PDB file of C-alpha atoms in Angstrom:
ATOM      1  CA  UNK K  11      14.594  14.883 -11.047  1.00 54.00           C
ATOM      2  CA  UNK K  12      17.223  12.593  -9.376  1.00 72.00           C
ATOM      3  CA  UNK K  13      17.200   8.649 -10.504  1.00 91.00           C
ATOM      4  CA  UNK K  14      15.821   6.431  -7.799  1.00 96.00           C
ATOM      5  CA  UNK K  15      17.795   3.743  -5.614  1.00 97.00           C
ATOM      6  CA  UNK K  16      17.528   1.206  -3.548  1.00 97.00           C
ATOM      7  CA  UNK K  17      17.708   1.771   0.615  1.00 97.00           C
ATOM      8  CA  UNK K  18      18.642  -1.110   2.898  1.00 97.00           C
ATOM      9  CA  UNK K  19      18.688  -0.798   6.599  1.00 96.00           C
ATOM     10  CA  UNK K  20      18.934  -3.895   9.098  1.00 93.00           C
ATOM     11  CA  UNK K  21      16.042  -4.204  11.846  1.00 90.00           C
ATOM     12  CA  UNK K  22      16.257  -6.681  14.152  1.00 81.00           C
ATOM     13  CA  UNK K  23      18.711  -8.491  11.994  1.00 84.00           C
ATOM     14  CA  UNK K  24      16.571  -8.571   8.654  1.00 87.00           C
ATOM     15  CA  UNK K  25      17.383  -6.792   5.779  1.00 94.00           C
ATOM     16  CA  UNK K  26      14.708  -4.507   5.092  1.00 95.00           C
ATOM     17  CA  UNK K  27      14.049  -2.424   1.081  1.00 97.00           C
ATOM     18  CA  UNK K  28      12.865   0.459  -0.202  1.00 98.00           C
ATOM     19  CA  UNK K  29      13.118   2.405  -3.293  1.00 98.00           C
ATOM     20  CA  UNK K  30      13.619   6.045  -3.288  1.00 98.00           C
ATOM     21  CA  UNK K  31      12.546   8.267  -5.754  1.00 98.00           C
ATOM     22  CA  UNK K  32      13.861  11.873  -4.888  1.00 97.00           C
ATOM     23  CA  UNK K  33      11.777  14.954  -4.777  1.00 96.00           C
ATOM     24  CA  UNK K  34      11.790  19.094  -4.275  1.00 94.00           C
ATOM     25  CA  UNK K  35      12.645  19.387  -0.718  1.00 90.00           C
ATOM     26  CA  UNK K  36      10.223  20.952   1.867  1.00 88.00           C
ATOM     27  CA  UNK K  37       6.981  18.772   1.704  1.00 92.00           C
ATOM     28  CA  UNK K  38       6.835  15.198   3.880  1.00 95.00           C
ATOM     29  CA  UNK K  39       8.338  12.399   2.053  1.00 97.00           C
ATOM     30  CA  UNK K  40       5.410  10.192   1.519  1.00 98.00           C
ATOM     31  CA  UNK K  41       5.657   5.977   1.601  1.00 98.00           C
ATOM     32  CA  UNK K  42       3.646   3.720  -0.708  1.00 98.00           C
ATOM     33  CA  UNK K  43       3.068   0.303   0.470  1.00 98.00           C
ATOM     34  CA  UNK K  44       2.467  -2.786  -1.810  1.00 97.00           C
ATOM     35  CA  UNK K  45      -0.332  -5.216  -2.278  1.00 94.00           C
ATOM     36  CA  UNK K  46      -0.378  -8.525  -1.239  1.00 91.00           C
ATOM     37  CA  UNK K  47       2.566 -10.467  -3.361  1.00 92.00           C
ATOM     38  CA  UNK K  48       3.748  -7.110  -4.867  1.00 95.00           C
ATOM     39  CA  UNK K  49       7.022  -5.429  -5.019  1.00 97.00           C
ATOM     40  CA  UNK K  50       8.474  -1.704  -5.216  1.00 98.00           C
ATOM     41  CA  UNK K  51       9.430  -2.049  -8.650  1.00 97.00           C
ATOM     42  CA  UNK K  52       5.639  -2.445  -9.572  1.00 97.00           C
ATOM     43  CA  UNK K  53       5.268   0.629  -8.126  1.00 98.00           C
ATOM     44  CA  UNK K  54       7.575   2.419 -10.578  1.00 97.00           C
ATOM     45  CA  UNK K  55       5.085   4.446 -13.110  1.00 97.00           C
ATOM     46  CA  UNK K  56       3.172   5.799  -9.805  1.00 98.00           C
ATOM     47  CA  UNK K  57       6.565   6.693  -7.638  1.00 98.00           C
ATOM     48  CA  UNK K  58       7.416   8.997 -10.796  1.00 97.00           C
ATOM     49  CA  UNK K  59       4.237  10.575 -10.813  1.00 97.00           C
ATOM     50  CA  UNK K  60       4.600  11.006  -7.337  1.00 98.00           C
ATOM     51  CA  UNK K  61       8.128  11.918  -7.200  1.00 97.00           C
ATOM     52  CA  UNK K  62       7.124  15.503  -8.856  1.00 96.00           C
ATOM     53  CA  UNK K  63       6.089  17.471  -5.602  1.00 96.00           C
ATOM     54  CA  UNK K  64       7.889  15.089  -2.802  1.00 97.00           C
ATOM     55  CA  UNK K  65      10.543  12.285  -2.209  1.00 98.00           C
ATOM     56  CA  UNK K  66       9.047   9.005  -2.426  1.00 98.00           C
ATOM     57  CA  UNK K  67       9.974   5.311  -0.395  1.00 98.00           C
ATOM     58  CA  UNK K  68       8.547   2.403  -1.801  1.00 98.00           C
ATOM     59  CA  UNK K  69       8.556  -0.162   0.961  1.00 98.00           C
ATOM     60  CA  UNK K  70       9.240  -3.406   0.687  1.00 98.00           C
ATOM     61  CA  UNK K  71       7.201  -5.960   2.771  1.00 96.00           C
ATOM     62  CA  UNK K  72       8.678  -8.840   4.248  1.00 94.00           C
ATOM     63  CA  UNK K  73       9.678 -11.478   1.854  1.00 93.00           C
ATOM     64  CA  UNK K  74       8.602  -9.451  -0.580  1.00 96.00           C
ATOM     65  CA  UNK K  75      10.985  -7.630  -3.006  1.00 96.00           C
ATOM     66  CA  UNK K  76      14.358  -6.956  -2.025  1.00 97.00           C
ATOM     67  CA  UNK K  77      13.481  -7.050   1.473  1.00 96.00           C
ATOM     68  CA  UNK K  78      14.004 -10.382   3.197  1.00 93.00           C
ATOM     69  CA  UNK K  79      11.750 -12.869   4.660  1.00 87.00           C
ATOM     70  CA  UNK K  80      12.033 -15.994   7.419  1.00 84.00           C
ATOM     71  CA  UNK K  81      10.221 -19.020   6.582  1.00 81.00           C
ATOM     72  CA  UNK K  82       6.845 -17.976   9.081  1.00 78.00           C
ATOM     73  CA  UNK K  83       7.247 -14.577   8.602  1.00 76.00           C
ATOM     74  CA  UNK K  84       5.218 -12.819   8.044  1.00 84.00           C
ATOM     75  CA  UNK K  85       1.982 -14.437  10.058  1.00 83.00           C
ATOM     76  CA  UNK K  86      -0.442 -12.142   8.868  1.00 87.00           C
ATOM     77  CA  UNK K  87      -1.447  -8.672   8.466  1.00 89.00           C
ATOM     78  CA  UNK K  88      -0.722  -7.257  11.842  1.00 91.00           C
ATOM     79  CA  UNK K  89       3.039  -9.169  11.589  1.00 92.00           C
ATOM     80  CA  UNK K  90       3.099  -6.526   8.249  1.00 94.00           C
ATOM     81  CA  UNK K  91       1.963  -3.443  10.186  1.00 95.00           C
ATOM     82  CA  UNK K  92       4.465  -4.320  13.348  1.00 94.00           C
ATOM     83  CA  UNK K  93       7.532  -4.826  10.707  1.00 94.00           C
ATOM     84  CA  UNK K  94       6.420  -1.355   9.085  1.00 97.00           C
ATOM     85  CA  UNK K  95       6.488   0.309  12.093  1.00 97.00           C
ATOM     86  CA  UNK K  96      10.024  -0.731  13.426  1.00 96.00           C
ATOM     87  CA  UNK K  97      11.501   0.136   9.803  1.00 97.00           C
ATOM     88  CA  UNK K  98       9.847   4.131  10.424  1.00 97.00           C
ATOM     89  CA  UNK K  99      10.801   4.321  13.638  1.00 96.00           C
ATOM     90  CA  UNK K 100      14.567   2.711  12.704  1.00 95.00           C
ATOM     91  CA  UNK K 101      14.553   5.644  10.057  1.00 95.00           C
ATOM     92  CA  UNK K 102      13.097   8.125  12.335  1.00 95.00           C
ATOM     93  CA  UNK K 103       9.645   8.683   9.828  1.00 97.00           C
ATOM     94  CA  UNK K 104       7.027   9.967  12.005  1.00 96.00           C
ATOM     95  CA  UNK K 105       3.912  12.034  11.095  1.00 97.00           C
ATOM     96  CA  UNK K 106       4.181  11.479   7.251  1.00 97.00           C
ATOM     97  CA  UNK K 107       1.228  10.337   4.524  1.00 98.00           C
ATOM     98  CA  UNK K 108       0.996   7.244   3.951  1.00 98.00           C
ATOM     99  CA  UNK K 109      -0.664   5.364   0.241  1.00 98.00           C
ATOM    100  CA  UNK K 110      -1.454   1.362   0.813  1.00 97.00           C
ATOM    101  CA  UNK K 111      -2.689  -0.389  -2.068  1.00 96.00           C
ATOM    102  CA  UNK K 112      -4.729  -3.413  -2.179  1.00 91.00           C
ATOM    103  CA  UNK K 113      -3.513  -5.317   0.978  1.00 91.00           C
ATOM    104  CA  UNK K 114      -1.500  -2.489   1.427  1.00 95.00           C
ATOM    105  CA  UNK K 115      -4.311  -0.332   2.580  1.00 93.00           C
ATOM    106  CA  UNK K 116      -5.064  -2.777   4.968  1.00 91.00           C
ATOM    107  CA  UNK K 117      -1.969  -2.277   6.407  1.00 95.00           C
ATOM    108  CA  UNK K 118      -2.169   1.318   6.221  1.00 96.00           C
ATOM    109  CA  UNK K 119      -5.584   1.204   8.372  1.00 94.00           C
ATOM    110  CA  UNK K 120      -3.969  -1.133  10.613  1.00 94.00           C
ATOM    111  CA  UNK K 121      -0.861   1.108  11.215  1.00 97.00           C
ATOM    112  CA  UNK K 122      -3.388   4.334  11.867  1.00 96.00           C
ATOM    113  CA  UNK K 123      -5.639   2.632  14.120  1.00 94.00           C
ATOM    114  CA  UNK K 124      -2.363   0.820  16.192  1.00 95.00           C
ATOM    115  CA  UNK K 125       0.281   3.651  15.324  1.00 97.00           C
ATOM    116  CA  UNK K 126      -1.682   6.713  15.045  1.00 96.00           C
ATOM    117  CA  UNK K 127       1.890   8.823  15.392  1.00 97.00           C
ATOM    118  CA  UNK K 128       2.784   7.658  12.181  1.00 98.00           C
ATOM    119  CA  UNK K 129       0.897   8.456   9.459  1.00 98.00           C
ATOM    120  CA  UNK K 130      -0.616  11.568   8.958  1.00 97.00           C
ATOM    121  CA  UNK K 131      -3.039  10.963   5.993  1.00 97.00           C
ATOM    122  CA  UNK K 132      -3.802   7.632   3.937  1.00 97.00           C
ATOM    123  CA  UNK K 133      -4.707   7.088   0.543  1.00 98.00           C
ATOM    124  CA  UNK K 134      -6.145   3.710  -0.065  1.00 96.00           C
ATOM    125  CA  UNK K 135      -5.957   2.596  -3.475  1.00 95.00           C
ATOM    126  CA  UNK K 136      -8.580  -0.665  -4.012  1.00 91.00           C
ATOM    127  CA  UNK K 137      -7.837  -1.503  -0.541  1.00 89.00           C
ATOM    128  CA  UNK K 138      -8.959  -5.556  -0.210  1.00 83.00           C
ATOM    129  CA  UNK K 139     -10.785  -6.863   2.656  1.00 74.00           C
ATOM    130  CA  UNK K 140     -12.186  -3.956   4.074  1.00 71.00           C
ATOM    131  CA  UNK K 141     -14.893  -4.259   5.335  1.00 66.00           C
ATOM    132  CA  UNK K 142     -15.647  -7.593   3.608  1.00 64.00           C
ATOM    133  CA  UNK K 143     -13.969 -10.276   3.549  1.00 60.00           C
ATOM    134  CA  UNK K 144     -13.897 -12.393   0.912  1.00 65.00           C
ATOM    135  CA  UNK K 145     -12.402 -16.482   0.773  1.00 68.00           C
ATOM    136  CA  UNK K 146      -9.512 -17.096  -1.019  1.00 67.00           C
ATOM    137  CA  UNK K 147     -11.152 -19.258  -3.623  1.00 70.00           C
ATOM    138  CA  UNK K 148     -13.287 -15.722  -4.159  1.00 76.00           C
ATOM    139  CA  UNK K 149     -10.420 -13.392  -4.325  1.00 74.00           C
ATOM    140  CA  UNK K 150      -8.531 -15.725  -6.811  1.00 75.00           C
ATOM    141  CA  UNK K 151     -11.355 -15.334  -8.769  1.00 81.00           C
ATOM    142  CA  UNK K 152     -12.369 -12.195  -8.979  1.00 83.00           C
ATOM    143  CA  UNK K 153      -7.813 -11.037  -9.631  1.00 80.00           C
ATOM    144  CA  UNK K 154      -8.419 -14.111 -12.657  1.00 81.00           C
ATOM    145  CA  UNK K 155     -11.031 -11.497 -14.212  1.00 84.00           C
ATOM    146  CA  UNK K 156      -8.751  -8.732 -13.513  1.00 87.00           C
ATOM    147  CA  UNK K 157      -5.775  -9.653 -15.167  1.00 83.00           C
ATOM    148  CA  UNK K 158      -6.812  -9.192 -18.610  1.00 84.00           C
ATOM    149  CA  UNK K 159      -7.785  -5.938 -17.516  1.00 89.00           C
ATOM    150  CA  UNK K 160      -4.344  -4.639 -16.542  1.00 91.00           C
ATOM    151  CA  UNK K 161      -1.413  -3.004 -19.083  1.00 92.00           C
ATOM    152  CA  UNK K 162       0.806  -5.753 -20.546  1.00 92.00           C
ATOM    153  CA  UNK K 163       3.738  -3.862 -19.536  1.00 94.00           C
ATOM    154  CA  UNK K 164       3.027  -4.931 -16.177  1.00 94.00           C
ATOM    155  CA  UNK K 165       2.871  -8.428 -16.309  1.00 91.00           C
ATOM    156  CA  UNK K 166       6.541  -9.216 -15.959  1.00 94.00           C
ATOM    157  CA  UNK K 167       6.912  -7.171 -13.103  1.00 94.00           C
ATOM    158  CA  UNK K 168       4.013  -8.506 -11.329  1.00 93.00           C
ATOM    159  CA  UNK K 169       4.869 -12.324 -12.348  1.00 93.00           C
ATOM    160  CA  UNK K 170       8.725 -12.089 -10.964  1.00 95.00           C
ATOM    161  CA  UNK K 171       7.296  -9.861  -7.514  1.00 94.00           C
ATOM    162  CA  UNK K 172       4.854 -13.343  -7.077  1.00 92.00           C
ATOM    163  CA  UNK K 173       7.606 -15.463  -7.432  1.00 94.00           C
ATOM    164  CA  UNK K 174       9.674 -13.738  -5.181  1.00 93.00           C
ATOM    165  CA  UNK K 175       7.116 -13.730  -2.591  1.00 93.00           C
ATOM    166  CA  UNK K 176       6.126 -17.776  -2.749  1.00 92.00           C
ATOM    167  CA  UNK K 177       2.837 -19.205  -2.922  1.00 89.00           C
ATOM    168  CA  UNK K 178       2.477 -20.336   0.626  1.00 89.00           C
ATOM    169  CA  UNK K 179       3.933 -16.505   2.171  1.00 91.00           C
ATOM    170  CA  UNK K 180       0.606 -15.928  -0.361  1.00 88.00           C
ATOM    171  CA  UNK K 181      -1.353 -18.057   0.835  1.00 86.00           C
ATOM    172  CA  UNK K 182      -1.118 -17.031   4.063  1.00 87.00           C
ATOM    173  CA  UNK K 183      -1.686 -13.427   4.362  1.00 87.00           C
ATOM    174  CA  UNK K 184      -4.700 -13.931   2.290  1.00 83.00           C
ATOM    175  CA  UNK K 185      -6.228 -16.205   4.450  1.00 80.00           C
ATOM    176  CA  UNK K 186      -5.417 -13.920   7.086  1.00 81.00           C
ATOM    177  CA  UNK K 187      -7.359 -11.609   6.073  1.00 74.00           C
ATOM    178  CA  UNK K 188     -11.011 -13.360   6.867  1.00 69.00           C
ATOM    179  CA  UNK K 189      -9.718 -12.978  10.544  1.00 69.00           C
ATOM    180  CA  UNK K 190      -7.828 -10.220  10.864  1.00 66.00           C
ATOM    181  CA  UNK K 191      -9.931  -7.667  12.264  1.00 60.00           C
ATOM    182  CA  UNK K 192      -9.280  -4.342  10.119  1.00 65.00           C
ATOM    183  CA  UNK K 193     -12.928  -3.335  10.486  1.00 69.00           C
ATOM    184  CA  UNK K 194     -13.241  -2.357  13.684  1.00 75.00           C
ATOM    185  CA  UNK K 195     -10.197  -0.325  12.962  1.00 83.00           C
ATOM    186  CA  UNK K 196     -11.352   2.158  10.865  1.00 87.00           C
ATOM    187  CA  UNK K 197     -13.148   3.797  12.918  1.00 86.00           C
ATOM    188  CA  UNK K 198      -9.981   4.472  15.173  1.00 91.00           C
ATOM    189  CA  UNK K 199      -8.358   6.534  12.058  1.00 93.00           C
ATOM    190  CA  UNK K 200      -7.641   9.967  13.403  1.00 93.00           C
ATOM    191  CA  UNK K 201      -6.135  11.554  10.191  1.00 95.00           C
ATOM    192  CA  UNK K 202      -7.698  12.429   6.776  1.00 95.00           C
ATOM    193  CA  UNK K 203      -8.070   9.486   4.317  1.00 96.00           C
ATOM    194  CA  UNK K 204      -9.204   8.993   0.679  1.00 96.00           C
ATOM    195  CA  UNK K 205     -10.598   5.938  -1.239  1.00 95.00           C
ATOM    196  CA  UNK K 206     -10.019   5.009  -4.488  1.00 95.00           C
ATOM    197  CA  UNK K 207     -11.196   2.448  -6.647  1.00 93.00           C
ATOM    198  CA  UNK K 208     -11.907   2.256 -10.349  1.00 92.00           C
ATOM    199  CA  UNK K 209     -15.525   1.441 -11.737  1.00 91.00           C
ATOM    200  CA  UNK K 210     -13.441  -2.060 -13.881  1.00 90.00           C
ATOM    201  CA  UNK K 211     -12.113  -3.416 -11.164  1.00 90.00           C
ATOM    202  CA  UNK K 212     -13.826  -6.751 -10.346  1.00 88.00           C
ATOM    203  CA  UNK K 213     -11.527  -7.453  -7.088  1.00 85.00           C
ATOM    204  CA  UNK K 214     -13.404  -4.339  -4.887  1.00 84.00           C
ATOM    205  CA  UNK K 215     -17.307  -3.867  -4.528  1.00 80.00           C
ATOM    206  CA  UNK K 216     -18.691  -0.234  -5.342  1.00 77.00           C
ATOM    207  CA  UNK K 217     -20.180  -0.276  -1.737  1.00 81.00           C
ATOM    208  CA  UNK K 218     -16.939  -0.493  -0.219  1.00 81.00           C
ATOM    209  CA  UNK K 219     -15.803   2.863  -0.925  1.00 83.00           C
ATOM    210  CA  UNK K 220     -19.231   4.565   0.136  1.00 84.00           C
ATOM    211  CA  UNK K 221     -19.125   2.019   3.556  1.00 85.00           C
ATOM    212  CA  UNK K 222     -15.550   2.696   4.734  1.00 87.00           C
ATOM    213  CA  UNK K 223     -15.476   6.482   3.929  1.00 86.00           C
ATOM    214  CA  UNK K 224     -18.852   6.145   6.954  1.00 87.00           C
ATOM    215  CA  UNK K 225     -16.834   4.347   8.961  1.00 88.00           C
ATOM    216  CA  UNK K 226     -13.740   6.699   8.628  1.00 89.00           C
ATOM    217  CA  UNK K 227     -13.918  10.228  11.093  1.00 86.00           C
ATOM    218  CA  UNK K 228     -12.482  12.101   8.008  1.00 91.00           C
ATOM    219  CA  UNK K 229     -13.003  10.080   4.902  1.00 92.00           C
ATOM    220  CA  UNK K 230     -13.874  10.749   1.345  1.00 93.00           C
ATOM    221  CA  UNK K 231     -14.225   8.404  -1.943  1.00 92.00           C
ATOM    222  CA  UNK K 232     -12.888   9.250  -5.410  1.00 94.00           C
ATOM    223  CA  UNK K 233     -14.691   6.566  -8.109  1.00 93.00           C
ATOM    224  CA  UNK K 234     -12.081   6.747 -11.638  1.00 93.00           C
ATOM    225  CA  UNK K 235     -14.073   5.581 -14.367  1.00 91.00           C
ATOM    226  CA  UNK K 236     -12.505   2.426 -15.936  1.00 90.00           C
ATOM    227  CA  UNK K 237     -10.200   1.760 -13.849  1.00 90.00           C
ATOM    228  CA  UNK K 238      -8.814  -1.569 -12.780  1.00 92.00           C
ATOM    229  CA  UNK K 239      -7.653  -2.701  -9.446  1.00 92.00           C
ATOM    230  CA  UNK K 240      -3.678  -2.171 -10.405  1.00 94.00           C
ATOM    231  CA  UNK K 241      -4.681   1.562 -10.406  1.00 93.00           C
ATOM    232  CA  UNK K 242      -0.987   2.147  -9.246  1.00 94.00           C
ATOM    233  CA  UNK K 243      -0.080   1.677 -12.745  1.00 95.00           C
ATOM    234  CA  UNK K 244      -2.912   1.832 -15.403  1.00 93.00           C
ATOM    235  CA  UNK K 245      -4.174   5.549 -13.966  1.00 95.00           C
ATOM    236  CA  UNK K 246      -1.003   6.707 -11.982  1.00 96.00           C
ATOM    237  CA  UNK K 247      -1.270  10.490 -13.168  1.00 97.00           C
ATOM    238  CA  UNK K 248      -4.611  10.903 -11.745  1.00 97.00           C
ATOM    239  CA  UNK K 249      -3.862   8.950  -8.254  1.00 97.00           C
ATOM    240  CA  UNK K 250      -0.674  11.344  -8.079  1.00 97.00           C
ATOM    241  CA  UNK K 251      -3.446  14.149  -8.203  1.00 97.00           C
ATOM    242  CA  UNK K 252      -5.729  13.424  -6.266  1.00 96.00           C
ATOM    243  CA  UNK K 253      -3.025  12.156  -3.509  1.00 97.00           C
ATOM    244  CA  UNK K 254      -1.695  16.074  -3.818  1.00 96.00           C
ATOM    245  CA  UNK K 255      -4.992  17.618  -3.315  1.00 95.00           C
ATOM    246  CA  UNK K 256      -5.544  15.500  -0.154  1.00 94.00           C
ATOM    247  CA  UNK K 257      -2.135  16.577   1.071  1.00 95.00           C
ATOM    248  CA  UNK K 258      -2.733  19.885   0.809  1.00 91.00           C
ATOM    249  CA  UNK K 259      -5.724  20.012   2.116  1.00 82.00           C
ATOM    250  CA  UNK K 260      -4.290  18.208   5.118  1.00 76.00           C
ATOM    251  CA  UNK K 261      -1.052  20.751   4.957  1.00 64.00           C
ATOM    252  CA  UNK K 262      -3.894  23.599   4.951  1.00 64.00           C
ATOM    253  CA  UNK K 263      -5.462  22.569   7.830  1.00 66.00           C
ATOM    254  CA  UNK K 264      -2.683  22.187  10.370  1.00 63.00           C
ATOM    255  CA  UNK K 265      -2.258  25.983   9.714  1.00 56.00           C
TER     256      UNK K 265
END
């Protein structure tokens, strides 16, 4: 396997990241997006995984990463969605899977409800706010009982991706997300989608999974005992997995 870089590409003037893990040619690259304060190179230990059966792009978010940010940018979720979507169609990415985590998979939903051309399958990994959402001061909270959760080796990565982001940038998307109106969205997902969450993560409910995979047309839950909401990198082999069953399953079926 190839070593990963990093891809820049100007849209609309901003400087926009992603890392690139290379893969065997032939299947769809597939793109991971980050949670909320997160950056690509969090994403490292899953891209690998990943990286085995298809090329991998690790997007940077807006002021998050290496990609750059403007001081109100971005507003809020749908400001996330509308960035992602000029950087696929500025690459020419169209019809490939898609796996959001945390906020992330809010953006993911968001992008398949508004840009169903896009993606072609989602995997949500502990995908926040959907379809409750929680205040700030609760969120805060339940990451606080989290973090002792998550692998050590982590911590750095996730400490200097926070930093780079900013508090307020923070600040703001979260609140965002009591308005923003992902669940009515769901139900406008045309292509396949899986769940996951892990039964030790205090940030998503249970019910969440069983709710939104009702809500999806063509949903389905995967529970992984003990895991915690960075899932990305404490259980990466098994999300790498299940993300190739569901993709070719979805492969299978366009057949």
């Amino acid at each position: 396997m190839k070593g990963s870089y990093s891809h820049f590409v100007r849209v609309r003037g901003v400087l926009r990241h992603a890392r690139v893990y290379p893969g065997p040619s032939g299947p769809d690259p597939l793109i991971v997006l980050p949670g909320l304060g997160c950056a690509s190179w969090m994403y490292r230990r899953l891209a690998r995984q990943l990286a085995q059966e298809r090329t991998v792009w690790v997007y940077d978010h807006p002021g998050m990463g290496l990609s750059q940010g403007r001081p109100h940018v971005p507003r809020g979720i749908e400001d996330l969605t509308d960035h992602l979507a000029e950087w696929m169609n500025v690459r020419g990415m169209r019809g490939l899977p898609m796996l959001g985590h945390s906020l992330g998979g809010e953006v993911a939903i968001d992008l398949a409800a508004r840009f169903p051309h896009l993606p072609s399958a989602l995997i949500l990994c502990a995908p926040t706010g959907i379809p409750e959402n929680p205040s700030v001061v609760a969120q805060l909270a339940r990451l606080m009982l989290d973090l002792p959760r998550e692998r050590l080796g982590l911590l750095p990565f996730a400490l200097s991706s926070y930093v780079r982001t900013g508090p307020l940038r923070m600040l703001r998307l979260a609140q965002n997300q009591s308005v923003h109106a992902t669940g009515p969205l769901i139900g406008l997902v045309k292509c396949p989608a899986l769940v996951i969450d892990g039964t030790a993560d205090p940030v998503i409910r249970a019910w969440t999974l069983d709710l939104m995979c009702e809500q999806l047309p063509d949903g389905r839950a995967l529970e992984l005992p003990g895991g915690t909401h960075a899932l990305m990198d404490s259980r990466p082999a098994e999300i790498a997995a299940a993300t190739s069953e569901l993709l070719r399953l979805e492969v299978g079926s366009r057949k």
